[in-house]
Amino acid sequence: MTTTISMYGASIPAFVRALRNLRRVLELGEAHAIERGFDPAVLLQSRLAPDMRPLLNQVQMASDTAKNGAARLAGVEAPVFADDESDFAGLYARLDRAIAYLGTFEPAQIDGAETRPVVLRTPGGEYAFEGLGYLTGFALPNLYFHVTTAYAILRHNGVALGKLDYLGRS
């Protein structure tokens, strides 16, 4: 028996799961700071290396990658989220908005997007993909990079996290 996976099935559930798990990891990070008696905002500016973006930006970029990825695969404009969060509550709200937005997509909007042209415009130039290559070679790896980096920043700061916190339990 051959099983196939749709573009929707390969994208939206993975995007949602990663953002939900990231939210949970952030909750554990905030609780860690409170339990240890320091301002949780300290964690938001933590980074793994001086030339890397801090935790706050990692969360913003993860949410942007997921919402923009879904929109590009569906051929629609994504909502713009202002990068104005300054605390954990703001990051939770941002993740919740991104997850809610991802919930608006129907399989018919994304299934069949394997060959849909996707153009990514960045300050460094323009990148052209077909939908499947964009999903597997850019959107998912980029999302996982930022979620993993956020996890690693918190872990580096002593937050007791394990692999199942990253992967989630469902």
Short mmCIF file of N, CA and C in Angstrom, two decimals:
data_model
loop_
_atom_site.label_atom_id
_atom_site.label_comp_id
_atom_site.label_asym_id
_atom_site.label_seq_id
_atom_site.Cartn_x
_atom_site.Cartn_y
_atom_site.Cartn_z
N MET A 1 0.84 -1.16 0.00
CA MET A 1 0.00 0.00 0.00
C MET A 1 0.89 1.24 0.00
N THR A 2 0.63 2.15 -0.91
CA THR A 2 1.39 3.38 -1.01
C THR A 2 0.63 4.49 -0.32
N THR A 3 1.34 5.23 0.49
CA THR A 3 0.74 6.38 1.16
C THR A 3 1.39 7.63 0.62
N THR A 4 0.59 8.62 0.34
CA THR A 4 1.14 9.90 -0.10
C THR A 4 0.78 10.95 0.93
N ILE A 5 1.56 12.00 0.93
CA ILE A 5 1.30 13.12 1.82
C ILE A 5 1.07 14.35 0.95
N SER A 6 0.12 15.12 1.34
CA SER A 6 -0.21 16.31 0.57
C SER A 6 0.67 17.48 1.00
N MET A 7 0.71 18.50 0.18
CA MET A 7 1.44 19.71 0.53
C MET A 7 0.86 20.33 1.80
N TYR A 8 -0.45 20.32 1.92
CA TYR A 8 -1.08 20.82 3.15
C TYR A 8 -0.62 19.99 4.34
N GLY A 9 -0.69 18.67 4.19
CA GLY A 9 -0.31 17.77 5.27
C GLY A 9 1.15 17.88 5.66
N ALA A 10 1.99 18.27 4.72
CA ALA A 10 3.42 18.42 4.99
C ALA A 10 3.77 19.79 5.55
N SER A 11 2.84 20.74 5.46
CA SER A 11 3.17 22.10 5.88
C SER A 11 2.39 22.56 7.10
N ILE A 12 1.11 22.72 7.00
CA ILE A 12 0.33 23.35 8.07
C ILE A 12 0.45 22.60 9.40
N PRO A 13 0.25 21.29 9.44
CA PRO A 13 0.42 20.61 10.74
C PRO A 13 1.83 20.78 11.32
N ALA A 14 2.86 20.74 10.47
CA ALA A 14 4.23 20.91 10.95
C ALA A 14 4.46 22.32 11.47
N PHE A 15 3.94 23.33 10.76
CA PHE A 15 4.07 24.71 11.20
C PHE A 15 3.39 24.90 12.56
N VAL A 16 2.16 24.41 12.67
CA VAL A 16 1.39 24.58 13.91
C VAL A 16 2.08 23.87 15.07
N ARG A 17 2.50 22.65 14.85
CA ARG A 17 3.15 21.89 15.92
C ARG A 17 4.41 22.60 16.41
N ALA A 18 5.23 23.07 15.49
CA ALA A 18 6.47 23.75 15.87
C ALA A 18 6.18 25.00 16.70
N LEU A 19 5.18 25.78 16.29
CA LEU A 19 4.86 27.00 17.03
C LEU A 19 4.24 26.69 18.40
N ARG A 20 3.41 25.67 18.47
CA ARG A 20 2.85 25.28 19.77
C ARG A 20 3.95 24.80 20.72
N ASN A 21 4.86 24.02 20.20
CA ASN A 21 5.95 23.53 21.02
C ASN A 21 6.87 24.67 21.45
N LEU A 22 7.09 25.62 20.55
CA LEU A 22 7.89 26.79 20.89
C LEU A 22 7.22 27.58 22.01
N ARG A 23 5.92 27.73 21.94
CA ARG A 23 5.19 28.44 22.99
C ARG A 23 5.39 27.75 24.33
N ARG A 24 5.32 26.43 24.35
CA ARG A 24 5.49 25.67 25.58
C ARG A 24 6.91 25.82 26.13
N VAL A 25 7.89 25.81 25.26
CA VAL A 25 9.28 25.98 25.67
C VAL A 25 9.47 27.38 26.28
N LEU A 26 8.84 28.38 25.68
CA LEU A 26 8.92 29.74 26.23
C LEU A 26 8.28 29.81 27.62
N GLU A 27 7.13 29.14 27.77
CA GLU A 27 6.47 29.12 29.08
C GLU A 27 7.40 28.52 30.15
N LEU A 28 8.10 27.47 29.78
CA LEU A 28 9.04 26.85 30.72
C LEU A 28 10.20 27.80 31.02
N GLY A 29 10.64 28.54 30.02
CA GLY A 29 11.71 29.51 30.23
C GLY A 29 11.28 30.64 31.16
N GLU A 30 10.08 31.15 30.95
CA GLU A 30 9.58 32.21 31.81
C GLU A 30 9.43 31.71 33.25
N ALA A 31 8.87 30.52 33.41
CA ALA A 31 8.71 29.94 34.75
C ALA A 31 10.07 29.74 35.43
N HIS A 32 11.05 29.32 34.67
CA HIS A 32 12.41 29.13 35.20
C HIS A 32 12.94 30.44 35.77
N ALA A 33 12.79 31.52 35.03
CA ALA A 33 13.28 32.82 35.50
C ALA A 33 12.57 33.24 36.77
N ILE A 34 11.27 33.08 36.80
CA ILE A 34 10.49 33.47 37.99
C ILE A 34 10.91 32.63 39.19
N GLU A 35 11.04 31.33 38.99
CA GLU A 35 11.45 30.44 40.08
C GLU A 35 12.84 30.78 40.61
N ARG A 36 13.72 31.24 39.73
CA ARG A 36 15.10 31.57 40.12
C ARG A 36 15.23 33.01 40.61
N GLY A 37 14.14 33.77 40.50
CA GLY A 37 14.14 35.13 41.04
C GLY A 37 14.79 36.19 40.17
N PHE A 38 14.82 35.96 38.86
CA PHE A 38 15.33 37.03 37.99
C PHE A 38 14.28 37.41 36.96
N ASP A 39 14.44 38.61 36.41
CA ASP A 39 13.49 39.15 35.45
C ASP A 39 13.49 38.29 34.19
N PRO A 40 12.34 37.73 33.80
CA PRO A 40 12.27 36.90 32.60
C PRO A 40 12.73 37.63 31.33
N ALA A 41 12.63 38.96 31.33
CA ALA A 41 13.05 39.73 30.16
C ALA A 41 14.52 39.54 29.84
N VAL A 42 15.30 39.15 30.84
CA VAL A 42 16.73 38.88 30.62
C VAL A 42 16.87 37.79 29.55
N LEU A 43 16.03 36.78 29.63
CA LEU A 43 16.11 35.67 28.67
C LEU A 43 15.80 36.14 27.25
N LEU A 44 14.92 37.11 27.11
CA LEU A 44 14.52 37.57 25.78
C LEU A 44 15.66 38.18 24.99
N GLN A 45 16.65 38.70 25.69
CA GLN A 45 17.81 39.30 25.01
C GLN A 45 19.02 38.36 25.00
N SER A 46 18.84 37.15 25.49
CA SER A 46 19.93 36.18 25.49
C SER A 46 20.15 35.64 24.10
N ARG A 47 21.39 35.30 23.82
CA ARG A 47 21.76 34.75 22.51
C ARG A 47 22.88 33.74 22.69
N LEU A 48 23.10 32.94 21.69
CA LEU A 48 24.16 31.92 21.78
C LEU A 48 25.53 32.47 21.42
N ALA A 49 25.56 33.49 20.59
CA ALA A 49 26.82 34.09 20.16
C ALA A 49 26.57 35.58 19.91
N PRO A 50 27.59 36.39 20.05
CA PRO A 50 27.40 37.83 19.91
C PRO A 50 26.81 38.26 18.56
N ASP A 51 27.07 37.51 17.51
CA ASP A 51 26.56 37.90 16.20
C ASP A 51 25.24 37.23 15.82
N MET A 52 24.61 36.56 16.79
CA MET A 52 23.29 35.94 16.55
C MET A 52 22.21 36.82 17.12
N ARG A 53 21.03 36.67 16.59
CA ARG A 53 19.89 37.40 17.13
C ARG A 53 19.43 36.76 18.43
N PRO A 54 18.87 37.58 19.33
CA PRO A 54 18.44 37.06 20.64
C PRO A 54 17.14 36.25 20.55
N LEU A 55 16.80 35.65 21.66
CA LEU A 55 15.60 34.82 21.77
C LEU A 55 14.37 35.53 21.22
N LEU A 56 14.16 36.77 21.60
CA LEU A 56 13.00 37.53 21.14
C LEU A 56 12.88 37.47 19.62
N ASN A 57 13.98 37.75 18.92
CA ASN A 57 13.95 37.74 17.46
C ASN A 57 13.79 36.34 16.89
N GLN A 58 14.33 35.33 17.57
CA GLN A 58 14.17 33.95 17.09
C GLN A 58 12.69 33.58 17.04
N VAL A 59 11.94 33.99 18.07
CA VAL A 59 10.50 33.69 18.12
C VAL A 59 9.77 34.46 17.03
N GLN A 60 10.12 35.71 16.84
CA GLN A 60 9.49 36.51 15.79
C GLN A 60 9.74 35.88 14.42
N MET A 61 10.98 35.47 14.18
CA MET A 61 11.31 34.89 12.87
C MET A 61 10.65 33.53 12.68
N ALA A 62 10.53 32.75 13.74
CA ALA A 62 9.84 31.46 13.62
C ALA A 62 8.38 31.67 13.23
N SER A 63 7.72 32.60 13.89
CA SER A 63 6.30 32.83 13.57
C SER A 63 6.14 33.39 12.17
N ASP A 64 7.04 34.29 11.77
CA ASP A 64 6.99 34.83 10.40
C ASP A 64 7.21 33.74 9.37
N THR A 65 8.16 32.86 9.63
CA THR A 65 8.44 31.78 8.68
C THR A 65 7.22 30.90 8.47
N ALA A 66 6.52 30.56 9.55
CA ALA A 66 5.35 29.69 9.43
C ALA A 66 4.20 30.40 8.71
N LYS A 67 3.83 31.60 9.16
CA LYS A 67 2.68 32.28 8.54
C LYS A 67 2.98 32.68 7.10
N ASN A 68 4.19 33.17 6.84
CA ASN A 68 4.54 33.55 5.48
C ASN A 68 4.68 32.33 4.58
N GLY A 69 5.19 31.24 5.14
CA GLY A 69 5.31 30.02 4.36
C GLY A 69 3.96 29.50 3.90
N ALA A 70 3.01 29.48 4.80
CA ALA A 70 1.66 29.03 4.43
C ALA A 70 1.06 29.93 3.37
N ALA A 71 1.20 31.22 3.56
CA ALA A 71 0.64 32.18 2.60
C ALA A 71 1.28 32.02 1.22
N ARG A 72 2.58 31.88 1.19
CA ARG A 72 3.26 31.73 -0.11
C ARG A 72 2.82 30.46 -0.81
N LEU A 73 2.69 29.38 -0.06
CA LEU A 73 2.23 28.13 -0.68
C LEU A 73 0.81 28.24 -1.20
N ALA A 74 -0.02 29.02 -0.52
CA ALA A 74 -1.41 29.21 -0.95
C ALA A 74 -1.55 30.30 -2.00
N GLY A 75 -0.49 31.06 -2.25
CA GLY A 75 -0.55 32.14 -3.23
C GLY A 75 -1.33 33.35 -2.74
N VAL A 76 -1.28 33.61 -1.43
CA VAL A 76 -1.99 34.76 -0.86
C VAL A 76 -1.00 35.63 -0.08
N GLU A 77 -1.43 36.84 0.24
CA GLU A 77 -0.61 37.73 1.05
C GLU A 77 -0.77 37.38 2.52
N ALA A 78 0.33 37.32 3.23
CA ALA A 78 0.31 37.04 4.66
C ALA A 78 0.08 38.33 5.44
N PRO A 79 -0.54 38.24 6.59
CA PRO A 79 -0.63 39.43 7.44
C PRO A 79 0.77 39.81 7.93
N VAL A 80 0.96 41.09 8.15
CA VAL A 80 2.23 41.58 8.67
C VAL A 80 2.10 41.71 10.17
N PHE A 81 3.04 41.14 10.89
CA PHE A 81 3.09 41.28 12.34
C PHE A 81 4.20 42.28 12.66
N ALA A 82 3.85 43.33 13.38
CA ALA A 82 4.86 44.28 13.82
C ALA A 82 5.77 43.58 14.82
N ASP A 83 7.04 43.82 14.70
CA ASP A 83 8.00 43.21 15.64
C ASP A 83 8.13 44.11 16.86
N ASP A 84 7.04 44.21 17.62
CA ASP A 84 7.02 45.14 18.75
C ASP A 84 6.87 44.44 20.11
N GLU A 85 7.06 43.16 20.15
CA GLU A 85 6.95 42.43 21.41
C GLU A 85 8.14 42.78 22.31
N SER A 86 7.87 42.87 23.60
CA SER A 86 8.93 43.20 24.54
C SER A 86 8.90 42.32 25.79
N ASP A 87 7.98 41.35 25.81
CA ASP A 87 7.89 40.46 26.97
C ASP A 87 7.32 39.12 26.52
N PHE A 88 7.30 38.19 27.45
CA PHE A 88 6.80 36.86 27.13
C PHE A 88 5.34 36.90 26.72
N ALA A 89 4.54 37.72 27.38
CA ALA A 89 3.11 37.81 27.03
C ALA A 89 2.94 38.23 25.58
N GLY A 90 3.75 39.17 25.13
CA GLY A 90 3.68 39.60 23.73
C GLY A 90 4.06 38.49 22.77
N LEU A 91 5.07 37.70 23.15
CA LEU A 91 5.47 36.58 22.29
C LEU A 91 4.40 35.49 22.26
N TYR A 92 3.77 35.23 23.41
CA TYR A 92 2.68 34.25 23.42
C TYR A 92 1.55 34.71 22.50
N ALA A 93 1.21 35.98 22.59
CA ALA A 93 0.13 36.52 21.74
C ALA A 93 0.50 36.42 20.27
N ARG A 94 1.75 36.68 19.94
CA ARG A 94 2.20 36.59 18.55
C ARG A 94 2.09 35.15 18.05
N LEU A 95 2.57 34.21 18.86
CA LEU A 95 2.48 32.81 18.47
C LEU A 95 1.02 32.37 18.33
N ASP A 96 0.17 32.81 19.25
CA ASP A 96 -1.25 32.47 19.16
C ASP A 96 -1.88 33.03 17.88
N ARG A 97 -1.51 34.26 17.50
CA ARG A 97 -2.03 34.86 16.26
C ARG A 97 -1.57 34.07 15.05
N ALA A 98 -0.30 33.68 15.05
CA ALA A 98 0.23 32.91 13.92
C ALA A 98 -0.46 31.55 13.82
N ILE A 99 -0.65 30.88 14.95
CA ILE A 99 -1.32 29.58 14.95
C ILE A 99 -2.77 29.73 14.48
N ALA A 100 -3.44 30.77 14.94
CA ALA A 100 -4.83 31.02 14.50
C ALA A 100 -4.86 31.27 12.99
N TYR A 101 -3.91 32.04 12.48
CA TYR A 101 -3.86 32.31 11.04
C TYR A 101 -3.65 31.00 10.27
N LEU A 102 -2.74 30.17 10.74
CA LEU A 102 -2.51 28.89 10.07
C LEU A 102 -3.77 28.05 10.05
N GLY A 103 -4.60 28.19 11.07
CA GLY A 103 -5.85 27.45 11.13
C GLY A 103 -6.89 27.89 10.12
N THR A 104 -6.65 29.01 9.45
CA THR A 104 -7.61 29.48 8.44
C THR A 104 -7.42 28.81 7.09
N PHE A 105 -6.31 28.11 6.91
CA PHE A 105 -6.04 27.49 5.61
C PHE A 105 -6.78 26.16 5.47
N GLU A 106 -7.29 25.95 4.28
CA GLU A 106 -7.93 24.69 3.91
C GLU A 106 -6.98 23.91 3.02
N PRO A 107 -7.05 22.59 3.06
CA PRO A 107 -6.17 21.80 2.20
C PRO A 107 -6.21 22.21 0.73
N ALA A 108 -7.37 22.56 0.22
CA ALA A 108 -7.49 22.91 -1.20
C ALA A 108 -6.66 24.14 -1.58
N GLN A 109 -6.35 24.99 -0.61
CA GLN A 109 -5.55 26.18 -0.90
C GLN A 109 -4.08 25.84 -1.12
N ILE A 110 -3.62 24.74 -0.54
CA ILE A 110 -2.19 24.43 -0.57
C ILE A 110 -1.88 23.16 -1.35
N ASP A 111 -2.79 22.19 -1.31
CA ASP A 111 -2.57 20.97 -2.08
C ASP A 111 -2.45 21.33 -3.55
N GLY A 112 -1.48 20.72 -4.22
CA GLY A 112 -1.23 21.02 -5.62
C GLY A 112 -0.22 22.15 -5.81
N ALA A 113 0.33 22.67 -4.72
CA ALA A 113 1.27 23.79 -4.81
C ALA A 113 2.71 23.34 -5.08
N GLU A 114 2.90 22.06 -5.36
CA GLU A 114 4.26 21.55 -5.56
C GLU A 114 5.03 22.34 -6.61
N THR A 115 4.35 22.77 -7.66
CA THR A 115 5.03 23.49 -8.73
C THR A 115 4.65 24.98 -8.77
N ARG A 116 3.89 25.43 -7.80
CA ARG A 116 3.51 26.84 -7.75
C ARG A 116 4.77 27.70 -7.58
N PRO A 117 4.93 28.73 -8.41
CA PRO A 117 6.09 29.61 -8.22
C PRO A 117 6.01 30.36 -6.89
N VAL A 118 7.11 30.37 -6.19
CA VAL A 118 7.24 31.11 -4.93
C VAL A 118 8.47 31.99 -5.07
N VAL A 119 8.26 33.29 -4.92
CA VAL A 119 9.37 34.24 -5.00
C VAL A 119 9.55 34.85 -3.62
N LEU A 120 10.74 34.73 -3.12
CA LEU A 120 11.09 35.26 -1.81
C LEU A 120 11.97 36.48 -2.03
N ARG A 121 11.49 37.63 -1.57
CA ARG A 121 12.26 38.86 -1.71
C ARG A 121 12.88 39.22 -0.37
N THR A 122 14.19 39.37 -0.36
CA THR A 122 14.93 39.72 0.85
C THR A 122 15.84 40.90 0.53
N PRO A 123 16.35 41.55 1.56
CA PRO A 123 17.32 42.62 1.32
C PRO A 123 18.54 42.14 0.53
N GLY A 124 18.84 40.84 0.64
CA GLY A 124 19.99 40.28 -0.06
C GLY A 124 19.71 39.83 -1.49
N GLY A 125 18.47 39.93 -1.92
CA GLY A 125 18.14 39.52 -3.27
C GLY A 125 16.83 38.77 -3.34
N GLU A 126 16.56 38.27 -4.52
CA GLU A 126 15.31 37.56 -4.78
C GLU A 126 15.63 36.09 -5.03
N TYR A 127 14.80 35.23 -4.47
CA TYR A 127 15.00 33.79 -4.62
C TYR A 127 13.73 33.18 -5.18
N ALA A 128 13.88 32.40 -6.22
CA ALA A 128 12.73 31.76 -6.86
C ALA A 128 12.74 30.27 -6.56
N PHE A 129 11.56 29.77 -6.20
CA PHE A 129 11.38 28.36 -5.89
C PHE A 129 10.12 27.86 -6.58
N GLU A 130 9.99 26.55 -6.63
CA GLU A 130 8.69 25.92 -6.84
C GLU A 130 8.23 25.50 -5.46
N GLY A 131 6.92 25.37 -5.28
CA GLY A 131 6.33 25.14 -3.97
C GLY A 131 6.97 24.04 -3.14
N LEU A 132 7.18 22.86 -3.73
CA LEU A 132 7.75 21.75 -2.97
C LEU A 132 9.17 22.07 -2.51
N GLY A 133 9.98 22.62 -3.39
CA GLY A 133 11.34 23.00 -3.03
C GLY A 133 11.36 24.09 -1.98
N TYR A 134 10.42 25.02 -2.07
CA TYR A 134 10.32 26.08 -1.07
C TYR A 134 9.99 25.48 0.30
N LEU A 135 9.01 24.59 0.33
CA LEU A 135 8.60 23.98 1.59
C LEU A 135 9.73 23.16 2.20
N THR A 136 10.31 22.25 1.42
CA THR A 136 11.29 21.31 1.97
C THR A 136 12.70 21.87 2.07
N GLY A 137 13.03 22.84 1.23
CA GLY A 137 14.39 23.37 1.22
C GLY A 137 14.55 24.72 1.89
N PHE A 138 13.44 25.38 2.19
CA PHE A 138 13.55 26.69 2.83
C PHE A 138 12.62 26.84 4.03
N ALA A 139 11.32 26.74 3.83
CA ALA A 139 10.37 27.08 4.90
C ALA A 139 10.54 26.18 6.13
N LEU A 140 10.47 24.87 5.94
CA LEU A 140 10.61 23.98 7.10
C LEU A 140 12.00 24.06 7.74
N PRO A 141 13.09 24.00 6.96
CA PRO A 141 14.39 24.13 7.61
C PRO A 141 14.57 25.47 8.34
N ASN A 142 14.08 26.54 7.77
CA ASN A 142 14.19 27.85 8.41
C ASN A 142 13.38 27.90 9.70
N LEU A 143 12.17 27.37 9.67
CA LEU A 143 11.34 27.32 10.86
C LEU A 143 12.05 26.52 11.96
N TYR A 144 12.53 25.34 11.61
CA TYR A 144 13.18 24.50 12.60
C TYR A 144 14.48 25.12 13.11
N PHE A 145 15.18 25.87 12.27
CA PHE A 145 16.39 26.57 12.72
C PHE A 145 16.04 27.55 13.84
N HIS A 146 15.02 28.37 13.64
CA HIS A 146 14.68 29.38 14.64
C HIS A 146 14.09 28.77 15.91
N VAL A 147 13.28 27.73 15.76
CA VAL A 147 12.73 27.05 16.94
C VAL A 147 13.85 26.36 17.72
N THR A 148 14.75 25.70 17.01
CA THR A 148 15.88 25.04 17.66
C THR A 148 16.78 26.05 18.36
N THR A 149 17.03 27.17 17.71
CA THR A 149 17.88 28.19 18.32
C THR A 149 17.23 28.76 19.57
N ALA A 150 15.92 29.00 19.54
CA ALA A 150 15.22 29.47 20.74
C ALA A 150 15.35 28.45 21.86
N TYR A 151 15.14 27.18 21.55
CA TYR A 151 15.30 26.10 22.52
C TYR A 151 16.72 26.13 23.09
N ALA A 152 17.72 26.23 22.21
CA ALA A 152 19.11 26.18 22.65
C ALA A 152 19.46 27.39 23.53
N ILE A 153 18.93 28.55 23.22
CA ILE A 153 19.17 29.73 24.06
C ILE A 153 18.64 29.49 25.46
N LEU A 154 17.43 28.98 25.55
CA LEU A 154 16.85 28.72 26.87
C LEU A 154 17.62 27.62 27.60
N ARG A 155 17.95 26.58 26.90
CA ARG A 155 18.71 25.47 27.52
C ARG A 155 20.06 25.97 28.02
N HIS A 156 20.71 26.80 27.21
CA HIS A 156 22.01 27.38 27.57
C HIS A 156 21.90 28.23 28.84
N ASN A 157 20.73 28.80 29.07
CA ASN A 157 20.49 29.63 30.25
C ASN A 157 19.95 28.84 31.42
N GLY A 158 20.04 27.53 31.36
CA GLY A 158 19.71 26.69 32.51
C GLY A 158 18.28 26.20 32.59
N VAL A 159 17.48 26.48 31.59
CA VAL A 159 16.10 26.01 31.61
C VAL A 159 16.13 24.49 31.40
N ALA A 160 15.46 23.76 32.28
CA ALA A 160 15.45 22.30 32.22
C ALA A 160 14.51 21.84 31.11
N LEU A 161 15.05 21.73 29.92
CA LEU A 161 14.30 21.29 28.75
C LEU A 161 14.87 19.98 28.24
N GLY A 162 14.01 19.18 27.66
CA GLY A 162 14.45 17.94 27.05
C GLY A 162 13.93 17.85 25.62
N LYS A 163 14.31 16.80 24.96
CA LYS A 163 13.92 16.62 23.57
C LYS A 163 12.40 16.62 23.38
N LEU A 164 11.67 16.02 24.32
CA LEU A 164 10.21 15.99 24.18
C LEU A 164 9.57 17.37 24.33
N ASP A 165 10.25 18.29 25.02
CA ASP A 165 9.74 19.66 25.06
C ASP A 165 9.83 20.28 23.67
N TYR A 166 10.90 20.00 22.96
CA TYR A 166 11.07 20.49 21.60
C TYR A 166 10.11 19.81 20.63
N LEU A 167 10.02 18.50 20.74
CA LEU A 167 9.19 17.73 19.81
C LEU A 167 7.69 17.81 20.13
N GLY A 168 7.37 18.04 21.38
CA GLY A 168 5.98 18.02 21.80
C GLY A 168 5.55 16.60 22.10
N ARG A 169 4.40 16.50 22.67
CA ARG A 169 3.93 15.19 23.10
C ARG A 169 2.73 14.69 22.32
N SER A 170 2.33 15.43 21.30
CA SER A 170 1.22 14.95 20.47
C SER A 170 1.40 15.38 19.04
#
